[in-house]
Coordinates of C-alpha atoms in Angstrom, one line a residue:
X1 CA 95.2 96.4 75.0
X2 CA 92.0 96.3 72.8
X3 CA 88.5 95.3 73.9
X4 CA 87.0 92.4 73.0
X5 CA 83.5 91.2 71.4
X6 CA 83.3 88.2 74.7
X7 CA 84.8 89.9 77.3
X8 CA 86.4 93.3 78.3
X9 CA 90.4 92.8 78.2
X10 CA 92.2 90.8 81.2
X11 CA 95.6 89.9 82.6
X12 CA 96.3 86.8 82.3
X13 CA 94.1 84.1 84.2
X14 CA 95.3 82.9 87.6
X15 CA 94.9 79.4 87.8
X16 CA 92.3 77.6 90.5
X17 CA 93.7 76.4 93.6
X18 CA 92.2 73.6 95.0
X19 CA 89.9 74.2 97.6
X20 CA 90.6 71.4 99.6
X21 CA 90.7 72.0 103.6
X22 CA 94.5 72.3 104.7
X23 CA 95.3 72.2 108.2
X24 CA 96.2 75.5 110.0
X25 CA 99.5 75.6 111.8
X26 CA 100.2 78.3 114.3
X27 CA 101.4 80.6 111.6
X28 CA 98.4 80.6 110.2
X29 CA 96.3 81.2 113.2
X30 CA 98.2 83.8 114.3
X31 CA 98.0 85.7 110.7
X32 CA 93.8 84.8 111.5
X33 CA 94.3 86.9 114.6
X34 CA 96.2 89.9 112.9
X35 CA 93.6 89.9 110.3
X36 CA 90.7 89.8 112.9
X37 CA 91.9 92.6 115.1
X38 CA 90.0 95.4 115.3
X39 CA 88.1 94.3 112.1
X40 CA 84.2 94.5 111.3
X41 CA 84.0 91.8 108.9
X42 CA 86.2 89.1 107.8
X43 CA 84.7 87.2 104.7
X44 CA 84.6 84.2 104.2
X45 CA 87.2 83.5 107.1
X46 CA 87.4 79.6 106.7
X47 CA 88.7 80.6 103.0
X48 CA 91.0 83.2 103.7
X49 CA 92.0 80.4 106.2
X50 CA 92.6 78.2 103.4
X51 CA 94.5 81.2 101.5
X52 CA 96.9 81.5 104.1
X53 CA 97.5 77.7 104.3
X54 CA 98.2 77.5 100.9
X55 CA 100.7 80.4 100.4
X56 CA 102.7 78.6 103.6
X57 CA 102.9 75.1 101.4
X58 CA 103.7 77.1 98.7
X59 CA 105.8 79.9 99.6
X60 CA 103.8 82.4 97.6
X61 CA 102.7 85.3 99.5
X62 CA 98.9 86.1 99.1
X63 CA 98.3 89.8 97.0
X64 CA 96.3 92.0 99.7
X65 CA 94.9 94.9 97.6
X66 CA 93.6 98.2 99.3
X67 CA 92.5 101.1 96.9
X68 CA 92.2 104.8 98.2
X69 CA 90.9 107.6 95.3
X70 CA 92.7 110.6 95.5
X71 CA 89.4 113.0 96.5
X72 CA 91.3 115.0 98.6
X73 CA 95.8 116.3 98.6
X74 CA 96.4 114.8 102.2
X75 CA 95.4 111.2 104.3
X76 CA 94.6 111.7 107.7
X77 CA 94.1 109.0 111.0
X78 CA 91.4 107.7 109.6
X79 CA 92.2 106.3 106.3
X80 CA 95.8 104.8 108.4
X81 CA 92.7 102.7 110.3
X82 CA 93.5 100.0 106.7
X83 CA 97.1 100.9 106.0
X84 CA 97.9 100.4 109.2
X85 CA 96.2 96.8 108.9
X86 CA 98.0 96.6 105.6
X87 CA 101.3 96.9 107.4
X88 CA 100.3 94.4 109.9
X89 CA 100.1 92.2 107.0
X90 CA 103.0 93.2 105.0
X91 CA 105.0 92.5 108.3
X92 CA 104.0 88.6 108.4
X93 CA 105.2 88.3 104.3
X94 CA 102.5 89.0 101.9
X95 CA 102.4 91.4 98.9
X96 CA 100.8 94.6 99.5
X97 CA 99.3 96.8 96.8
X98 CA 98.5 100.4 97.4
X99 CA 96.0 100.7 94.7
X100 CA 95.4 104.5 93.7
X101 CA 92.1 104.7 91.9
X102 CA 92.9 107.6 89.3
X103 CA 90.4 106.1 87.0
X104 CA 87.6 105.4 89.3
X105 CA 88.1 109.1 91.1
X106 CA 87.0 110.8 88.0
X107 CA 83.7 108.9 88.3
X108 CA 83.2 109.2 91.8
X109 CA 82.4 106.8 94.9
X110 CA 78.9 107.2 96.5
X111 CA 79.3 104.7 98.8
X112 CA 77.6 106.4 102.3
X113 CA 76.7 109.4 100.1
X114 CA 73.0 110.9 99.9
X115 CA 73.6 113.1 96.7
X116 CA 75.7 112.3 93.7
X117 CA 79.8 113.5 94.6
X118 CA 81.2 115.9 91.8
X119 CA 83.4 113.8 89.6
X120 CA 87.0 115.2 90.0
X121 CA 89.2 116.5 86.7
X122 CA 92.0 114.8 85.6
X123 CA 94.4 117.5 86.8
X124 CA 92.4 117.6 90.0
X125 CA 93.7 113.7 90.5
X126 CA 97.0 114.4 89.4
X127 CA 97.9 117.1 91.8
X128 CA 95.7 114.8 94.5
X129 CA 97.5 111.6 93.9
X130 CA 101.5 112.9 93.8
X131 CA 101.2 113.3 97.7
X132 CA 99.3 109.8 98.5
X133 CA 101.7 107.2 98.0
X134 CA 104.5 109.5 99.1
X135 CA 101.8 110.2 102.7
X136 CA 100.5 106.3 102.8
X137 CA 104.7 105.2 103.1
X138 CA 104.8 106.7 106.5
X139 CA 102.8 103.5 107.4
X140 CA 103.6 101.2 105.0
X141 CA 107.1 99.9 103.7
X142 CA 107.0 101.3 100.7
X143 CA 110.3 99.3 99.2
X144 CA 107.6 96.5 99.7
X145 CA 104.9 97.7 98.7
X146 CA 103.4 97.6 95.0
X147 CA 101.7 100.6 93.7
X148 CA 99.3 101.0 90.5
X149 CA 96.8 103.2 88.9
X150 CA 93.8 101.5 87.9
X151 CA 93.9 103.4 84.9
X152 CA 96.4 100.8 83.3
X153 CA 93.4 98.6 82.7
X154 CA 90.1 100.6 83.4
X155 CA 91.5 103.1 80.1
X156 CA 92.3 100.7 77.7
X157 CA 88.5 99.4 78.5
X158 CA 86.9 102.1 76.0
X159 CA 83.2 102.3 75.5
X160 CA 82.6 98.7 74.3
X161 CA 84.6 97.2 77.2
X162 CA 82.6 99.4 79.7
X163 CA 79.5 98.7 78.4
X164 CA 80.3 94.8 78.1
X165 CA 81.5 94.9 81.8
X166 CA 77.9 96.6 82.9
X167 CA 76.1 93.8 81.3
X168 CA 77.5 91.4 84.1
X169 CA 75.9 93.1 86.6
X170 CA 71.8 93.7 87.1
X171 CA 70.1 97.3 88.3
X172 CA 68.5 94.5 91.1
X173 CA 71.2 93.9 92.1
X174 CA 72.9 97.5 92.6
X175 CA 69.5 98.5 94.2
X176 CA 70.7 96.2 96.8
X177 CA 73.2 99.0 98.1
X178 CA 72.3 100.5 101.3
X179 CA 72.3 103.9 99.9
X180 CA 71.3 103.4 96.5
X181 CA 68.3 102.1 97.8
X182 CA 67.6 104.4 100.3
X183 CA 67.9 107.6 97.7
X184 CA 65.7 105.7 95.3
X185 CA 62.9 106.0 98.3
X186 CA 63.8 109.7 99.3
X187 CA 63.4 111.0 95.9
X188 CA 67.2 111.9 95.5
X189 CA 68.5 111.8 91.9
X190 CA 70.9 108.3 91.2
X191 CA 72.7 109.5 88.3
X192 CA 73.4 106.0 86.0
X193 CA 77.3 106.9 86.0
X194 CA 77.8 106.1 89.7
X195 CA 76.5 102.7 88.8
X196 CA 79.9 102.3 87.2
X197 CA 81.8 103.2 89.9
X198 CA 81.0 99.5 91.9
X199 CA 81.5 97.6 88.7
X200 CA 85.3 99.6 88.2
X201 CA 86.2 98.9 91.5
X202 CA 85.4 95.2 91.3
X203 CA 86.9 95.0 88.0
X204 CA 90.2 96.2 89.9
X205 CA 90.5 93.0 91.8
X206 CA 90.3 91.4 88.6
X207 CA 93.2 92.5 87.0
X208 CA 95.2 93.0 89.8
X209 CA 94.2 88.6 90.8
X210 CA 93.5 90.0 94.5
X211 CA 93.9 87.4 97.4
X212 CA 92.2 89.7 99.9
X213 CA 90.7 93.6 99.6
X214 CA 90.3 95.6 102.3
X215 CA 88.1 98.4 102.8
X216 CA 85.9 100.4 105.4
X217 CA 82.4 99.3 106.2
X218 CA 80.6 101.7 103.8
X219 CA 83.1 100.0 101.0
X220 CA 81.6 96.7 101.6
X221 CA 78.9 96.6 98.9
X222 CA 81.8 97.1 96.4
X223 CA 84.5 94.7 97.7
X224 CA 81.5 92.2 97.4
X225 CA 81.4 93.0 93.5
X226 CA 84.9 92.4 93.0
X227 CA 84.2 88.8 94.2
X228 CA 81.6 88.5 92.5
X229 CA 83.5 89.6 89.0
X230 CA 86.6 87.4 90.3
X231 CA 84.3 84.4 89.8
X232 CA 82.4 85.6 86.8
X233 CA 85.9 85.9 85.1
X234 CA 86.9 82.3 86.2
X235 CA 89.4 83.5 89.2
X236 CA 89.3 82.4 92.4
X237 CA 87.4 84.8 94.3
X238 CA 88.7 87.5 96.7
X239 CA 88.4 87.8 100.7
X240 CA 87.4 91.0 102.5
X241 CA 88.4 92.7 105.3
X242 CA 86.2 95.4 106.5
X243 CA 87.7 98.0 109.2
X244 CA 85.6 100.1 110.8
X245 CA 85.7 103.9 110.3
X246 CA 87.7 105.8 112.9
X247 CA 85.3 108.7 114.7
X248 CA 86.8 112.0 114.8
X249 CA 87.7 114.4 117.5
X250 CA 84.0 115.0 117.8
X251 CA 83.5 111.1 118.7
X252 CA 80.3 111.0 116.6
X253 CA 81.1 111.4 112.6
X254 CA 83.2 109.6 111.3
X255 CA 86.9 111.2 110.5
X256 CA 86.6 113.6 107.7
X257 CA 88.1 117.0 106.2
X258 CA 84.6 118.4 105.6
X259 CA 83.9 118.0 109.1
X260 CA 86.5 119.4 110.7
X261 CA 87.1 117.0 112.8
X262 CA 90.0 115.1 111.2
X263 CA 94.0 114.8 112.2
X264 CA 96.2 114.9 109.2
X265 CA 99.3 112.6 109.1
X266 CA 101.6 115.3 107.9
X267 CA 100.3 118.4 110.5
X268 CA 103.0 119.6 112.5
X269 CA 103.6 117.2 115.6
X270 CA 102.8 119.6 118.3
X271 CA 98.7 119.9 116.7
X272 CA 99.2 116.4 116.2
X273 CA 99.4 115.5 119.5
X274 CA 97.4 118.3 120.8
X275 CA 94.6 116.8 119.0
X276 CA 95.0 113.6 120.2
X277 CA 95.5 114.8 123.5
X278 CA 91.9 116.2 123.0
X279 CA 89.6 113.2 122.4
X280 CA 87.4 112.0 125.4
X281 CA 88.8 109.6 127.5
X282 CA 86.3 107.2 126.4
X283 CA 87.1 107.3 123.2
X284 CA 91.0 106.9 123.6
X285 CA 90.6 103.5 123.8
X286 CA 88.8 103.3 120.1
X287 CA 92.1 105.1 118.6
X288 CA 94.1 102.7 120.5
X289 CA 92.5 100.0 119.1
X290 CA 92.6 101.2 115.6
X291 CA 95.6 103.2 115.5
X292 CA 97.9 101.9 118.1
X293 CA 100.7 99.1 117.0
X294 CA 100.6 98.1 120.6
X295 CA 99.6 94.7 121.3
X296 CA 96.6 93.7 122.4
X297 CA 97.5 92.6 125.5
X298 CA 99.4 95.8 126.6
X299 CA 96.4 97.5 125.3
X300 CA 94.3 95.1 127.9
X301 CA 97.2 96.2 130.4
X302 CA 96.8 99.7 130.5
X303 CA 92.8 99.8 130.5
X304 CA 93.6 97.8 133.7
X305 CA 95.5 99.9 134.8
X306 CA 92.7 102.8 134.5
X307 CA 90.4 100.7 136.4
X308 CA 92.6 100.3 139.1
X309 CA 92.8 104.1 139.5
X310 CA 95.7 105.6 136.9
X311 CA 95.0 108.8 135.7
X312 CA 93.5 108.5 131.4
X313 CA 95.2 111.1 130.5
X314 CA 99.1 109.4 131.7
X315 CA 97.2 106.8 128.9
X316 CA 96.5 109.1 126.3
X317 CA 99.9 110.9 126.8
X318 CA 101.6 107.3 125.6
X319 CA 99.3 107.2 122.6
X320 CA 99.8 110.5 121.5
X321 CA 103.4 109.9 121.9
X322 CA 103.7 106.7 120.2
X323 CA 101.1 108.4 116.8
X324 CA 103.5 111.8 116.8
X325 CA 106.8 109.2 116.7
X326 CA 105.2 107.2 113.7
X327 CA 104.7 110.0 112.0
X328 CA 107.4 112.7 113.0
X329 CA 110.1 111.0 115.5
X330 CA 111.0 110.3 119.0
X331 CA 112.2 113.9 120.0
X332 CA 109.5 115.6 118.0
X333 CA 106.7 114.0 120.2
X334 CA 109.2 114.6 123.7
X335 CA 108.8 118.5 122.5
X336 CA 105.1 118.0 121.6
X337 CA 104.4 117.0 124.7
X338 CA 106.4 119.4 126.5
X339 CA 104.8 122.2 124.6
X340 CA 101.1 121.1 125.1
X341 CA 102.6 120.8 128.9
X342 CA 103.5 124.6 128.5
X343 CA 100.4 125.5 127.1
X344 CA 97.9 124.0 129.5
X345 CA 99.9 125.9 132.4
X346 CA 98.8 129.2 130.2
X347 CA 102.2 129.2 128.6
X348 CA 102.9 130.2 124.9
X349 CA 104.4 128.0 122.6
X350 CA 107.8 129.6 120.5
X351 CA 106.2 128.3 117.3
X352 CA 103.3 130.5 116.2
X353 CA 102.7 132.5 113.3
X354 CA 103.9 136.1 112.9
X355 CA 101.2 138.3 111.3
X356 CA 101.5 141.7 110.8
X357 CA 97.8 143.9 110.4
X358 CA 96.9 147.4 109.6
X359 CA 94.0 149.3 110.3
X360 CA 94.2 150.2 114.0
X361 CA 92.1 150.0 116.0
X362 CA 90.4 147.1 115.3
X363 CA 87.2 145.4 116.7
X364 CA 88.1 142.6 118.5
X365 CA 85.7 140.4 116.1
X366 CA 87.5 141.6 113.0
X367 CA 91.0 141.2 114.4
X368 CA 90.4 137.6 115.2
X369 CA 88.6 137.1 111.6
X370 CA 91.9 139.1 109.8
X371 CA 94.6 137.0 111.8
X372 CA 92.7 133.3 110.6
X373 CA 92.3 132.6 114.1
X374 CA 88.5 132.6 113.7
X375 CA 86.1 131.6 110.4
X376 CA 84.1 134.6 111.0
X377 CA 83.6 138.0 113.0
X378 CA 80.4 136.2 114.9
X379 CA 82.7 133.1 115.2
X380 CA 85.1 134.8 116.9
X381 CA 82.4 137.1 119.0
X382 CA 81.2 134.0 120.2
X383 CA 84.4 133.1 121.0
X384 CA 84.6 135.9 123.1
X385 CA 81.3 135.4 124.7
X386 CA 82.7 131.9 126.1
X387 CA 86.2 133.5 127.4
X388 CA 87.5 131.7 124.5
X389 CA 89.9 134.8 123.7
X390 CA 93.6 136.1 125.3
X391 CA 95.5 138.8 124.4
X392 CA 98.8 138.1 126.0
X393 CA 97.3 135.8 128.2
X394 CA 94.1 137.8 129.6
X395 CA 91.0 136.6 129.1
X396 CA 88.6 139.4 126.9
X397 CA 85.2 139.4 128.0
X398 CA 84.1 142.5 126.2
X399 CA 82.7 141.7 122.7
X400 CA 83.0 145.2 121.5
X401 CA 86.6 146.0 122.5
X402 CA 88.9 148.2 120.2
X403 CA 92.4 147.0 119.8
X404 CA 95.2 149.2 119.4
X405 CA 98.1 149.6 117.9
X406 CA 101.4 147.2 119.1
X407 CA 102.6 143.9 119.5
X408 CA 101.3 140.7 121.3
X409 CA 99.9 137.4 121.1
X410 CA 96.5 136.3 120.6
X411 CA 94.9 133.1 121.3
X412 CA 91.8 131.3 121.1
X413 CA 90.5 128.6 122.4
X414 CA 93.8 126.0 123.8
X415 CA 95.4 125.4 120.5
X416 CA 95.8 129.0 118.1
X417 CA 98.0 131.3 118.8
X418 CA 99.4 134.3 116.3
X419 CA 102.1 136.9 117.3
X420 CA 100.2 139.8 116.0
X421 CA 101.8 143.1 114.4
X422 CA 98.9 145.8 114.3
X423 CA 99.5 149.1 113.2

């Protein structure tokens, strides 16, 4: 594939449907409802109405795109928040492509950002991307699913095609990003390469002849470029599905590694659950909107049954339960749940780590800091402050206590534990 004098290079031109109103059958509708649930923003719907009419008449499925970059080695809840509408999808018959943006990674997305994100190396990526797929099939059905690299096309682009792909797009109208414009005002450095990253994205839908794209809400200014670019390329343009983004275990920021606050898809059940078992019972019923495969009704059914007295946490125990299965199996999340059982009763679970220390005796500050238990010695001090911190299953109190030598089991907080060696 070479670049071009007119146009940067292209798959082969998808011809225009006709846009002529089709009636909706019950299909339909009910693929309007699976699209709608738990969504932000479905645009335009009265098209993707006609898009779903149209592949009924004609038997074609529609091509549902959703791109992840590989910024990070592992998914966690949140990002399953769109695969797990993907799947939803997939289940009614359309074509699913789990687009991994290996290309547009290395330039870096600052969609929601307020400084300019490192671009990542190539071997970075690499190392990054061998687990997505492999992580985003415990959702989808992967023998049905179609997976790409947008460097197939945005490579072959070279410096002309890149430069002739910018010129369809104005500064004006990047400006009109949220947080473009909002660093533009504070002072913070834009740096003109993360101008590209919109215009690669977009360019994506292009050549992959997208149907719909989904995204979170901070992706919207981005899925609106690859319309845009659809149409200036002559294609009919995409629909958008925007999902919200799934709070984490702190209930205010949004799920992230950074933060801390996150719940990774391949953790080991019993923190799985544990986790889950941890978020407020207000927000419970945000995950099971967004996470749960539950219907809508059942979810209606249990929130009724809260109202009318049932304990939250029977609630959250089923939600748990039915994430850990997804991702693990039935008897994992029966033993998850019988370990976080054991635990809140003070008991200690048969699955912690064995560490073996030397340098007895140790503060009680450094022990915790040397075992990974705690961040830091005035982490784990505070720790202690708050009666955070067991050794074999009495509380300390006394910040400057000396441990010594022998065996026994430390804990902090309700979820570490480490079967400590210390010589």
């Amino acid at each position: 594939m070479t670049s071009d004098l007119q146009s940067p290079p292209l798959p082969p031109q998808s011809t225009a449907l006709s846009t002529a109103p089709l009636p909706l059958s019950d299909r339909v509708q009910e693929a309007l409802a699976i699209a709608r649930r738990g969504a932000e923003e479905l645009l335009i719907e009265s098209e993707f109405a006609q898009k779903l009419a149209r592949s009924e008449l004609s038997g074609t499925p529609l091509r549902i795109k959703l791109g992840l970059d590989p910024t990070a080695p592992d998914l966690h809840l949140g990002h399953t928040v769109v695969l797990n509408k993907m799947r939803q999808l997939q289940d009614i018959g359309h074509n699913v492509i789990f687009l991994i943006g290996d290309f547009t990674s290395m330039i870096g997305d600052p969609s929601g950002r307020n400084v300019t994100r490192p671009p990542l190396t190539r071997e970075q990526i690499e190392v990054n991307a061998q687990t997505y797929f492999a992580q985003a099939s415990l959702v989808l059905d992967a023998s049905r699913t179609e997976i790409r690299y947008n460097s197939e096309w945005c490579d072959p682009l070279g410096s002309r095609g890149m430069i002739q792909l910018a010129s369809r797009y104005t500064v004006a109208r990047m400006m009109e990003r949220d947080d473009f414009t909002k660093r533009f005002k504070e002072g913070t450095p834009i740096s003109v390469h993360e101008f590209l990253y919109p215009l690669m994205q977009g360019y994506d839908s292009v050549a992959l002849k997208a149907d719909l794209e989904l995204g979170g809400t901070d992706q919207k200014f981005n899925l609106l470029v690859g319309r845009e670019l659809q149409k200036d390329f002559g294609q009919e343009p995409q629909c958008i599905l925007t999902m919200p983004l799934l709070e984490g275990l702190d209930g205010v920021d949004k799920m992230s590694k950074s933060k801390n606050n996150y719940i990774g898809i391949t953790e080991p059940a019993n923190t799985m659950f544990a986790k889950l078992m941890s978020i407020s019972d207000s927000m419970m019923w945000r995950y099971y909107e967004l996470l749960s495969m539950q219907s809508l009704a059942h979810i209606a059914g249990l929130r009724q049954q809260v109202a009318e007295g049932s304990n939250p946490r029977d609630i959250k125990v089923a939600l748990g339960q039915e994430i850990v299965t997804r991702f693990h199996s039935r008897q994992a999340a029966e033993d998850a749940l019988a370990d976080f059982v054991n635990r809140s009763k003070g008991g200690i679970p048969d699955d912690i780590d064995e560490i073996s220390l030397s340098g007895a005796p140790l503060g009680i500050g450094q022990l915790l800091k040397q075992a990974n238990l705690c961040p830091s010695t005035s982490e784990a001090l505070r720790m202690v402050e708050q009666g955070g911190v067991r050794i074999d299953g009495a509380v300390i109190s006394d910040k400057g206590l000396k441990v010594d030598a022998g065996c026994f089991v430390l804990q902090v907080g309700k979820r570490k534990f480490a079967r400590i060696t210390l010589a």
